[in-house]
Tab-separated table of C-alpha atoms and ligand atoms in Angstrom:
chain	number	residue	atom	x	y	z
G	1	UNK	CA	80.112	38.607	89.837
G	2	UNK	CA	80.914	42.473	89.086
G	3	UNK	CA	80.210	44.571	91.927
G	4	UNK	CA	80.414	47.639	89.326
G	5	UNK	CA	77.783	49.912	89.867
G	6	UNK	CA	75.496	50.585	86.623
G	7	UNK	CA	76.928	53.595	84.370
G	8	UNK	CA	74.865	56.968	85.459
G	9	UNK	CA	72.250	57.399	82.854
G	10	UNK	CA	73.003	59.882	79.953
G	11	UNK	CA	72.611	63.201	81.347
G	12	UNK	CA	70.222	65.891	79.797
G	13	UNK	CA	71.636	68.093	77.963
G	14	UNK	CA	72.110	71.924	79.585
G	15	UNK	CA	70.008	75.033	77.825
G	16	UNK	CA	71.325	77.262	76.184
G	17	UNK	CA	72.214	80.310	78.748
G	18	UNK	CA	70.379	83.142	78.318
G	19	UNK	CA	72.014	85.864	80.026
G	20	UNK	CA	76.008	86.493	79.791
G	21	UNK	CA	76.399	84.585	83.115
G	22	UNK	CA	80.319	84.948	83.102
G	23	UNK	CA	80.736	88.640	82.485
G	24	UNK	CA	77.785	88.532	85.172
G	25	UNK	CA	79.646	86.659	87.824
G	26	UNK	CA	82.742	88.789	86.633
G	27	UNK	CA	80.679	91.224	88.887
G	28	UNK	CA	80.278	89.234	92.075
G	29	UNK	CA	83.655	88.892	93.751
G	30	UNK	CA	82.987	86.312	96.444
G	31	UNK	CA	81.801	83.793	93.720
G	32	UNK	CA	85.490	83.321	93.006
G	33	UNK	CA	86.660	81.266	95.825
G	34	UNK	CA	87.456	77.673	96.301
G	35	UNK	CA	85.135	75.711	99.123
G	36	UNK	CA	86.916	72.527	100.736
G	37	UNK	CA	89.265	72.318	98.032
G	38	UNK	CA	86.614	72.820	95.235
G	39	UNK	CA	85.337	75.751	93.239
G	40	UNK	CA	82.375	77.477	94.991
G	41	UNK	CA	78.981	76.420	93.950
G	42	UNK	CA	76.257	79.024	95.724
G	43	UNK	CA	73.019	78.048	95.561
G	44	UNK	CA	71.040	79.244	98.674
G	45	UNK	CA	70.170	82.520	97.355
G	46	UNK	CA	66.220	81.978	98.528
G	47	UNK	CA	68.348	82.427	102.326
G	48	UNK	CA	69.979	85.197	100.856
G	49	UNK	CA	71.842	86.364	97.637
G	50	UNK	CA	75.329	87.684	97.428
G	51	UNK	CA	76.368	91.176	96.560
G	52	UNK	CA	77.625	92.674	93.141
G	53	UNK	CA	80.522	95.009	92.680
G	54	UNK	CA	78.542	98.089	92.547
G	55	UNK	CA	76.373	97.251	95.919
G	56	UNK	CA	79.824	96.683	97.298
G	57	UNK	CA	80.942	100.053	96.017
G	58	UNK	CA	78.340	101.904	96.585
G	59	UNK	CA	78.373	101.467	100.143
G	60	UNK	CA	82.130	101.716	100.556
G	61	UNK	CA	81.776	104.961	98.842
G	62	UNK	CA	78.497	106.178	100.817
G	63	UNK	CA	80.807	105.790	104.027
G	64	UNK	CA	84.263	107.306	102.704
G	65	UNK	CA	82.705	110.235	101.019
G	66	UNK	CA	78.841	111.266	101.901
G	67	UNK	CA	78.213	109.566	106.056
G	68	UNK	CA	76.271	111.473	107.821
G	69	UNK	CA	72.554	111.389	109.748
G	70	UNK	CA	69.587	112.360	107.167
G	71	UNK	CA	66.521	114.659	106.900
G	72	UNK	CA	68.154	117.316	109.806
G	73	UNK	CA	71.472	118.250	108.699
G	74	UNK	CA	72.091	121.692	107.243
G	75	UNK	CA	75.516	120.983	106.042
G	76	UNK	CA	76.614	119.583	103.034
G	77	UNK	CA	77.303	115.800	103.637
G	78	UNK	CA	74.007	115.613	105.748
G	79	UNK	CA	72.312	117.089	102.280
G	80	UNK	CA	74.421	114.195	100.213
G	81	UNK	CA	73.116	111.598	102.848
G	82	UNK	CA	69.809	112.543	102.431
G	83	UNK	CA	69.949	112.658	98.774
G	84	UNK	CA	71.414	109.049	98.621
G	85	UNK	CA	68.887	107.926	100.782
G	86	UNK	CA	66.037	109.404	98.873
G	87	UNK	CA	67.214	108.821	95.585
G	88	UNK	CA	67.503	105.074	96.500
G	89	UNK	CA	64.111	105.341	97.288
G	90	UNK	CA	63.206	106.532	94.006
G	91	UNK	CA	65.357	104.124	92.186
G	92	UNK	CA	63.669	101.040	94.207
G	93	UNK	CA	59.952	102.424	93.694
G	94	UNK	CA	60.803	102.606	89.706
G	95	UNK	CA	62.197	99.043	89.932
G	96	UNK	CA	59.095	97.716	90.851
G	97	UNK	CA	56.918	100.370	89.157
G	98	UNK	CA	55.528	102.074	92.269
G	99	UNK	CA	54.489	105.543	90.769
G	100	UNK	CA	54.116	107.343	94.475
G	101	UNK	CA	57.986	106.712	96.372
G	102	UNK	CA	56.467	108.006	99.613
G	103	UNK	CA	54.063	104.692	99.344
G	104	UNK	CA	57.410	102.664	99.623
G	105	UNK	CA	58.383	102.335	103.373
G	106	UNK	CA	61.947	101.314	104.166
G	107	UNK	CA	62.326	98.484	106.824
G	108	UNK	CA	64.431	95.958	108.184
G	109	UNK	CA	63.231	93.468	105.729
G	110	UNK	CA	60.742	91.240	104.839
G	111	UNK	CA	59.434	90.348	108.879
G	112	UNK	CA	59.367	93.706	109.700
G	113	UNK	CA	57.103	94.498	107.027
G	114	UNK	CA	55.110	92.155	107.618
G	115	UNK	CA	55.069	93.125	111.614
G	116	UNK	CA	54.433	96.556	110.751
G	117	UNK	CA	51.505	96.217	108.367
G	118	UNK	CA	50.271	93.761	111.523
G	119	UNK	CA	50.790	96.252	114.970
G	120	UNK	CA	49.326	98.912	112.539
G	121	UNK	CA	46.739	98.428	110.388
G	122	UNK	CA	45.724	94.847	112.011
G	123	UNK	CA	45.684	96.565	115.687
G	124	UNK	CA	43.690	99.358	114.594
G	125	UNK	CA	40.985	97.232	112.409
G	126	UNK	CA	40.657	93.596	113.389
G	127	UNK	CA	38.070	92.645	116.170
G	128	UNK	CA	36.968	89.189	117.374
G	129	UNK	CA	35.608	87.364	115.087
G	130	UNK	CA	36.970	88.553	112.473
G	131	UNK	CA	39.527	86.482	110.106
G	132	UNK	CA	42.540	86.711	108.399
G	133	UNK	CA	43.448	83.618	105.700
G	134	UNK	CA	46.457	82.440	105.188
G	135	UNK	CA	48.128	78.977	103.616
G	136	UNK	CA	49.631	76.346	105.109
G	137	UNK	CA	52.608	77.163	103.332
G	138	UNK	CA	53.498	80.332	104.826
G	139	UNK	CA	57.294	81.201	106.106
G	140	UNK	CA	56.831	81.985	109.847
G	141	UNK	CA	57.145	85.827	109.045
G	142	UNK	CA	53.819	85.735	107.093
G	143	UNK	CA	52.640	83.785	110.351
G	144	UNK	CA	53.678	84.479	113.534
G	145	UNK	CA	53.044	88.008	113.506
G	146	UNK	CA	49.009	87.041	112.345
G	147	UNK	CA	49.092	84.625	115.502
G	148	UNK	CA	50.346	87.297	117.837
G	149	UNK	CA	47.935	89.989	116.417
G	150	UNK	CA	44.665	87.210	117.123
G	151	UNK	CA	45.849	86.435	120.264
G	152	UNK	CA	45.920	90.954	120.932
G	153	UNK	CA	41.981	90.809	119.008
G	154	UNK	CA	40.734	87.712	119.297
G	155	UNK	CA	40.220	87.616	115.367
G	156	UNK	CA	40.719	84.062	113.828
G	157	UNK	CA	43.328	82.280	111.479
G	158	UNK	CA	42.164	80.408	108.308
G	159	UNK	CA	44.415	78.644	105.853
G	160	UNK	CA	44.540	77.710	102.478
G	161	UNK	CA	45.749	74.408	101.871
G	162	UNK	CA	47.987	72.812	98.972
G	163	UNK	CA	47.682	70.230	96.255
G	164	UNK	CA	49.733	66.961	96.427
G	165	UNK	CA	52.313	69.252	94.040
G	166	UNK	CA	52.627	72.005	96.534
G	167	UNK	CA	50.296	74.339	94.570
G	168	UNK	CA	47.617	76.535	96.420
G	169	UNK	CA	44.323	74.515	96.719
G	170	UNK	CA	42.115	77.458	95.303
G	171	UNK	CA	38.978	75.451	95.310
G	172	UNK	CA	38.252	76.172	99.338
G	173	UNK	CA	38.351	79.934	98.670
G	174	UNK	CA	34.223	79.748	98.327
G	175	UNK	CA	34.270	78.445	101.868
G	176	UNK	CA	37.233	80.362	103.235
G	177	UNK	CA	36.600	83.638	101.920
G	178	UNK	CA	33.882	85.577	104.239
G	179	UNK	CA	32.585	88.803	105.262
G	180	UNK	CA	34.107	88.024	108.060
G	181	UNK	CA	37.744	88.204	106.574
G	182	UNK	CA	39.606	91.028	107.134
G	183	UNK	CA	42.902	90.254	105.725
G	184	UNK	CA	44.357	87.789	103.284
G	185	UNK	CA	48.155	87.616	103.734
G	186	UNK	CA	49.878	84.938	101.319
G	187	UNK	CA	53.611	84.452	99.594
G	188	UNK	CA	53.340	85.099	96.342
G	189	UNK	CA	56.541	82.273	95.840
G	190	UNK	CA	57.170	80.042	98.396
G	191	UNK	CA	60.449	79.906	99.855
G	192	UNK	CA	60.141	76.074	100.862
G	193	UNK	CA	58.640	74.445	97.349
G	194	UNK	CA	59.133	77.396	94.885
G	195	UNK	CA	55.402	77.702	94.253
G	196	UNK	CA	54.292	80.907	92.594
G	197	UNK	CA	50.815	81.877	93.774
G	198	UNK	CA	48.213	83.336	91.833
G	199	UNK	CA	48.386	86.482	93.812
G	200	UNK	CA	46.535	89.048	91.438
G	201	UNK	CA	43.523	86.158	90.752
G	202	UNK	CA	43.253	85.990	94.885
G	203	UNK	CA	43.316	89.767	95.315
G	204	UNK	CA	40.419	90.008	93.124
G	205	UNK	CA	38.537	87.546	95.277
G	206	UNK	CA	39.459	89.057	98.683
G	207	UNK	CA	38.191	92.958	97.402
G	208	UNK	CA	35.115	91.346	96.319
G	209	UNK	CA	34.342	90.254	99.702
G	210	UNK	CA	36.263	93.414	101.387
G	211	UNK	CA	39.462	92.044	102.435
G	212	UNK	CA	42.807	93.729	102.560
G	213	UNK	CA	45.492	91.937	100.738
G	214	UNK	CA	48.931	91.332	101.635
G	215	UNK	CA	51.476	89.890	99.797
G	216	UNK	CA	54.922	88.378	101.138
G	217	UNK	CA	57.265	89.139	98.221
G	218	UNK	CA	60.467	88.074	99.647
G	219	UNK	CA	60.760	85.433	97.314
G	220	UNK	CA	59.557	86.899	94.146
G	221	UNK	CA	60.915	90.463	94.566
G	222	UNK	CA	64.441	89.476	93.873
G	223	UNK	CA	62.999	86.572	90.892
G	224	UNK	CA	60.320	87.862	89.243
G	225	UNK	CA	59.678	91.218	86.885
G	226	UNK	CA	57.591	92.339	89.622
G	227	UNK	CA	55.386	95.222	89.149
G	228	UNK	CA	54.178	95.779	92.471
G	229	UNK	CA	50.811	97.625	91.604
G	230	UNK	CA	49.973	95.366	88.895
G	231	UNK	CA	49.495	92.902	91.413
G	232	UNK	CA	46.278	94.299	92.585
G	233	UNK	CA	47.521	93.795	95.897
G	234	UNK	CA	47.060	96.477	98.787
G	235	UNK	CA	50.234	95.408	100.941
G	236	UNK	CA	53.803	94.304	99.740
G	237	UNK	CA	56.972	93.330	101.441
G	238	UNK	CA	60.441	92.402	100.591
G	239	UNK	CA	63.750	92.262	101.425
G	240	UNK	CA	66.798	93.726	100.284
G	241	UNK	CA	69.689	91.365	101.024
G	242	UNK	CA	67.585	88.692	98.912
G	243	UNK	CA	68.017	90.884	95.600
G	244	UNK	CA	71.977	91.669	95.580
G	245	UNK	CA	71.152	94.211	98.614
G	246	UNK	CA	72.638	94.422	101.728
G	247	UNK	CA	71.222	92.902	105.247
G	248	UNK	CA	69.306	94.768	107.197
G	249	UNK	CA	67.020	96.824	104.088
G	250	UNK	CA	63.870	96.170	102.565
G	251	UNK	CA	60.759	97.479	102.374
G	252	UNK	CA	56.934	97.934	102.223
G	253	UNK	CA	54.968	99.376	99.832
G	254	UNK	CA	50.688	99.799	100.777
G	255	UNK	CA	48.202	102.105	98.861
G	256	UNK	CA	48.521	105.791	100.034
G	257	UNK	CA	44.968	105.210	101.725
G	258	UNK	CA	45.741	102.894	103.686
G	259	UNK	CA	49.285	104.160	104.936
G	260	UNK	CA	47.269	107.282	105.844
G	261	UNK	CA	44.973	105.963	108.143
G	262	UNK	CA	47.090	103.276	109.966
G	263	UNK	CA	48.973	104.560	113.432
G	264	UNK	CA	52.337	104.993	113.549
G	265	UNK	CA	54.901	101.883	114.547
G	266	UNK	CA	57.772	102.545	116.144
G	267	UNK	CA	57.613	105.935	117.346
G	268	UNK	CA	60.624	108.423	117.753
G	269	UNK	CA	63.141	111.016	115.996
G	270	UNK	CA	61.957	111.421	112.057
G	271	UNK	CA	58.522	110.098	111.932
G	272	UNK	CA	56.526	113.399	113.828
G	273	UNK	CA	55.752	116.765	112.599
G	274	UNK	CA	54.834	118.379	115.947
G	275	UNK	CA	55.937	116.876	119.422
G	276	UNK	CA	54.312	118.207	122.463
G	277	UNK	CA	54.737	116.893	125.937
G	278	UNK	CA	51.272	115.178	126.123
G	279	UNK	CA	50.967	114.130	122.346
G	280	UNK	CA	52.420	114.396	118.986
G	281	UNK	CA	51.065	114.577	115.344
G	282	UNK	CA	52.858	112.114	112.202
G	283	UNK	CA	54.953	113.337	109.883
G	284	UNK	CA	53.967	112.902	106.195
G	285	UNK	CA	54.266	109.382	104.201
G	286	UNK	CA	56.752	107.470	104.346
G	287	UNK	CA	58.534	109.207	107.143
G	288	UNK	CA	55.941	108.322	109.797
G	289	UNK	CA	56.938	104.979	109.577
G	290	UNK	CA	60.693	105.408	109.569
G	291	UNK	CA	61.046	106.283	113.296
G	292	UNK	CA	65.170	107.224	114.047
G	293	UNK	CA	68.389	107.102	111.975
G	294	UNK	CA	67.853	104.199	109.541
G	295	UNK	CA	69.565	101.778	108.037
G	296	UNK	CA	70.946	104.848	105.264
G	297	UNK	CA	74.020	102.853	103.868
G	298	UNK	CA	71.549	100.164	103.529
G	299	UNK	CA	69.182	102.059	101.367
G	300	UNK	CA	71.871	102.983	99.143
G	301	UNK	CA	73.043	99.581	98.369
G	302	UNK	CA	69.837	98.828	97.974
G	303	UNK	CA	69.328	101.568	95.765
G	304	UNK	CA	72.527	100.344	93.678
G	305	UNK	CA	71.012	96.397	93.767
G	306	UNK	CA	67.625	98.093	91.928
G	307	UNK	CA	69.883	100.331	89.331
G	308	UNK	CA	72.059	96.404	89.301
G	309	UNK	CA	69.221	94.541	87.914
G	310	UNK	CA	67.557	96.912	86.326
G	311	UNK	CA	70.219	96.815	83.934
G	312	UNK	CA	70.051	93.287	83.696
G	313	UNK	CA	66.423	93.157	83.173
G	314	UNK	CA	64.390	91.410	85.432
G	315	UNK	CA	62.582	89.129	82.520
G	316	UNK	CA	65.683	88.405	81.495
G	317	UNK	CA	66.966	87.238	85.296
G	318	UNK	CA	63.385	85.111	85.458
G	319	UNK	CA	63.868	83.496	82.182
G	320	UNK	CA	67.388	82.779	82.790
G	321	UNK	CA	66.025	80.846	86.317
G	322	UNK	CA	63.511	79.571	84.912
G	323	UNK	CA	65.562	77.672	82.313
G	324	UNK	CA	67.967	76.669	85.011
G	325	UNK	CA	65.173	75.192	87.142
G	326	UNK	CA	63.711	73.293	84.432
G	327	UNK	CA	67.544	71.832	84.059
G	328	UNK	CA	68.064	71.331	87.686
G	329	UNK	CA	64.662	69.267	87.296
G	330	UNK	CA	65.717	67.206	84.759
G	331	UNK	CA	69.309	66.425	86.109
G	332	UNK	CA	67.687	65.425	89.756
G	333	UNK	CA	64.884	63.495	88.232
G	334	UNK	CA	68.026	61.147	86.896
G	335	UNK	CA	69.304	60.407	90.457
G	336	UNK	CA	68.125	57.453	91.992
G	337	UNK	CA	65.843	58.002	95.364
G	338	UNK	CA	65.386	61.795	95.143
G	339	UNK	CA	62.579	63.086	95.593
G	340	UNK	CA	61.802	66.848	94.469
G	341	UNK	CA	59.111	68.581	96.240
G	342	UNK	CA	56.467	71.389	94.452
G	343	UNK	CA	55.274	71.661	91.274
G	344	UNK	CA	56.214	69.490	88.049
G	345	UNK	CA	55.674	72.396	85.877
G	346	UNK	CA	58.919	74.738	85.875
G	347	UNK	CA	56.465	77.219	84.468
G	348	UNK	CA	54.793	77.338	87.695
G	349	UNK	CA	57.872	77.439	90.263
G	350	UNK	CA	60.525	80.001	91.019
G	351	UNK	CA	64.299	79.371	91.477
G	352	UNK	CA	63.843	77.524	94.302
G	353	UNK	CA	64.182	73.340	94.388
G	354	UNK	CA	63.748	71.695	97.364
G	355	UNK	CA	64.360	67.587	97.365
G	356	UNK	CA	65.183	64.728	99.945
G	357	UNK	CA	67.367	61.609	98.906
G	358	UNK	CA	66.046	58.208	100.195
G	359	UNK	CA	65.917	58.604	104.054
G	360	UNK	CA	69.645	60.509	103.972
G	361	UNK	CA	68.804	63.294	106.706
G	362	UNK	CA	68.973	66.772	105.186
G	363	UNK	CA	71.321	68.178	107.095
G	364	UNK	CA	73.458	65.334	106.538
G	365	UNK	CA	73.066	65.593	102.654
G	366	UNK	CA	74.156	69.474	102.904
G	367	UNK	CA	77.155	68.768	105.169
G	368	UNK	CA	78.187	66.061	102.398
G	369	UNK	CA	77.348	68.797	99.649
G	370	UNK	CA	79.204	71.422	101.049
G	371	UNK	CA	82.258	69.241	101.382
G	372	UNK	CA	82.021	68.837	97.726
G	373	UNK	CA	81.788	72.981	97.725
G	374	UNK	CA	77.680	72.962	96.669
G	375	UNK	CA	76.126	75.114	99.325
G	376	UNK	CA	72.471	74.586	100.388
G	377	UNK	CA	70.429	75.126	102.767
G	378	UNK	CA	68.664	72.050	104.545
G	379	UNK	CA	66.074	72.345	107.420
G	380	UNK	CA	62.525	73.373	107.185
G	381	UNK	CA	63.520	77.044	105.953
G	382	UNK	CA	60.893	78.431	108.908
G	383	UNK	CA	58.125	76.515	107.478
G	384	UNK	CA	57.608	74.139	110.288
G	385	UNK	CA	53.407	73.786	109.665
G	386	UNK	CA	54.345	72.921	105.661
G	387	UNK	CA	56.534	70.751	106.691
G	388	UNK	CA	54.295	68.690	108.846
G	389	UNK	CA	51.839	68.864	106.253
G	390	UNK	CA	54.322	67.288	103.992
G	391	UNK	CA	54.736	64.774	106.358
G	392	UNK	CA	58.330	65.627	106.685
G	393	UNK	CA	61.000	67.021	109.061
G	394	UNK	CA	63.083	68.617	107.067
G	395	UNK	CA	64.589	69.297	103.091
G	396	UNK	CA	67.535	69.915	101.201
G	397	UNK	CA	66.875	73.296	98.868
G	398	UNK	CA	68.688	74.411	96.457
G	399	UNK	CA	67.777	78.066	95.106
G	400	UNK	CA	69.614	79.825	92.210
G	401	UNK	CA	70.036	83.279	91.266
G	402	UNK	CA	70.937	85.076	87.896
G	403	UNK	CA	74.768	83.796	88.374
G	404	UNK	CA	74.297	80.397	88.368
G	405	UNK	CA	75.120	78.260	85.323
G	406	UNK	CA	74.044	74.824	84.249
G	407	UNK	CA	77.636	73.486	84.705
G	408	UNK	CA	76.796	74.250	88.699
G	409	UNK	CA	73.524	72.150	88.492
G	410	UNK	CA	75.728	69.327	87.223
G	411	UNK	CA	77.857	69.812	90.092
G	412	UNK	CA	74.539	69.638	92.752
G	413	UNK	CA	73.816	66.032	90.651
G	414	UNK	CA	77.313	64.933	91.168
G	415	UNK	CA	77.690	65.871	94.556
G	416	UNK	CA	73.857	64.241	94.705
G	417	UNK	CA	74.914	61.247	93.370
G	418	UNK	CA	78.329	60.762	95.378
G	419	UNK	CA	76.134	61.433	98.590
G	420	UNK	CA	73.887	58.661	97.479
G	421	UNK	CA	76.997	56.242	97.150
G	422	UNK	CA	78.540	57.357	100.944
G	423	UNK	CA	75.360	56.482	102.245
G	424	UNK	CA	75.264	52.781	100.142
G	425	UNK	CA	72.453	53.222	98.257
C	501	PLP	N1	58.974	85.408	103.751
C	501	PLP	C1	59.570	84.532	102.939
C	501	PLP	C2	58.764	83.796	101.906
C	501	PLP	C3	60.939	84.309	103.049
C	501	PLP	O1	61.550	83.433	102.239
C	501	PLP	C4	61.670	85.009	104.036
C	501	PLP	C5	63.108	84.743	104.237
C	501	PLP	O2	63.587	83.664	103.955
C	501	PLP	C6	60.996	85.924	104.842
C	501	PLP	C7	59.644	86.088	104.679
C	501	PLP	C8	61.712	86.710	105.884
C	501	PLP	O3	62.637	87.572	105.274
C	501	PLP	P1	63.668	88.395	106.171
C	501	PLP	O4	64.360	87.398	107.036
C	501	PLP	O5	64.574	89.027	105.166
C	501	PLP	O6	62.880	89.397	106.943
């Protein structure tokens, strides 16, 4: 008897690309390595994204030519530095649309946005008893800093849960959404299933009832043609090295209002206007959140990443994922035993495409991925309560950015397949 395995099903055939992805990844010089013996495949960008030439220059040439400490200096590369760091500002806040730059805060990133907008405006308005709703599918940023803050008010968590597709279950929103809620903070794309949720539809609902709303943008910033006002949000994160920045940036945009009347953070160098030995008084938006020397070099990369894809265009960058996902979709539907978690609908994901493969253990699947030079990330991408309500410990994700190509989703259903065939299924 022939103990030939069956011939892999036809394959689907790849779309049509829709951006110029090699004079694109012309631009990103780490893409052009070999992994193990293999041509690099990257596909974790959800974890974070890699850099282009100009982000690369840009900072190399902030250092050589213009380093110096901002806002104080009356000499001329203190003037440059300030400039940079301003004018990145500017460039970022026209990115996503933000009319008012001094509404965009600079931070760490995406968690210390979200910690900010929590020790501020949650310290100084949430009481017991009150609520804040969030979902079950929530990366531990968008959580932990809620649980701390109830624990500091005694207000309450409530959470929205999902459909058997990952989606949002909107139907509990009646029941969920009180006068008692205070906040609703949500992803607007999850980083674990690649949901996108219908954050502008949910803001409506939480003004009508009085609610604040906050929305986790780390995964759409970088993937979606964000406008961040459009949203009809109140709150808005994100992080820089997840959008061709560098580590260490990101930011926060909130309504002037609400900036206003919220206590400083971190206080410090930079964010007063007059210290005196018993108290102080805040220096104007944004500044009075940006407490010491900040991350400047950072805010000019980040202010090349904007000007970056910007030129790309950012419908252009979703469509082109979009297309890609719907591939990647396709292709992994054709292995035997995988299983891909989220939506059906590419139309209602982002570029990320999390799966497990019979009872293969994640991390075991990415170790035998990465030896085949496909890296992605496998774990449960800080979303330990979505994973238990998936009834699972862990998942393999692939994410993809505007450099990846349908000839590197073949190579994730390869290296799928030749896992599949280690393991002896
Ligand atoms: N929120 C979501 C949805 C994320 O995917 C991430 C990072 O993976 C974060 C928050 C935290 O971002 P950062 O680590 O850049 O602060």
């Amino acid at each position: 008897m022939s103990t030939l395995a069956p011939p892999d099903p036809a394959p689907s055939a790849p779309p049509t690309p829709l951006l110029d992805v090699e004079r694109i990844r012309e631009e990103f010089p780490i893409l052009h390595q070999q992994v193990h013996g293999k041509p690099l495949v990257y596909l974790d960008n959800a974890a974070s994204t890699q850099k282009p030439r100009a982000v690369i220059e840009a900072l190399d040439a902030y250092y050589r030519r213009d380093n110096a400490n901002v806002h104080r200096g009356l000499h001329e590369l203190s003037n440059r530095a300030t400039e940079a760091y301003e004018g990145a500002r500017l460039r970022v806040a026209s990115l996503f649309g933000i009319a008012d730059p001094a509404e965009l805060v600079w931070t760490r990133g995406t968690t210390e946005a979200l910690n900010l907008v929590a020790w501020t405006w949650g310290q100084a308005n949430l009481r017991a008893g009150d609520e804040v709703l969030l979902s079950v599918m929530e990366h531990h940023s968008n959580l932990v800093p809620w649980q701390l803050l109830a624990q500091r008010t005694g207000a309450r968590l409530r959470f929205l849960d999902i459909d058997d597709q990952g989606r949002l279950d909107l139907s509990a929103l009646d029941e969920l959404l009180t006068e008692r809620t205070r906040l609703v903070s949500l992803a607007h794309v999850s980083n674990a299933l690649g949901t996108v949720n219908p954050v502008r539809q949910i803001a409506e609902r939480a003004h009508a009832v009085g609610a604040v709303m906050l929305v986790d943008g780390a995964q759409s910033a970088p993937h979606l043609p964000v406008d961040i006002p459009a949203l009809g949000c109140d709150f808005y994160a994100f992080s820089g090295h997840k959008m061709c920045g560098p580590t260490g940036i990101g930011g926060l945009w909130g309504r002037r209002t609400l900036l206003e009347a919220m206590p400083p953070f971190l206080g410090g160098g930079d964010m007063i206007d007059v210290v005196e030995l018993e108290g102080s008084t805040w220096a104007a938006l944004p500044h009075k959140f940006e407490a010491g020397t900040p991350h400047i070099a950072g805010a000019v990369g980040m202010g090349a990443a904007a000007d970056f894809l910007a030129g790309i265009g950012r419908d252009a960058v979703c469509a082109h994922e979009r297309a890609l996902v719907g591939y990647a979709l396709e292709r992994l539907a054709e292995v035997p035993d995988l299983r891909v978690w989220g939506p059906r609908d590419p139309a209602e994901r982002s570029g990320v495409v999390s799966f497990t493969l019979a009872d293969i253990h994640p991390h075991d699947l990415a170790t035998i991925l990465d030896a085949e030079g496909v890296a992605v990330r496998a774990g449960h991408h800080c979303t330990q309560p979505l994973m238990r309500r998936l009834g699972v410990s862990s998942t393999a994700r692939a994410s993809f950015y505007l450099y990846n190509t349908p000839a590197e989703v073949d190579r994730l259903a390869d290296a799928l397949r030749h896992a599949r065939k280690l393991f002896g299924y």
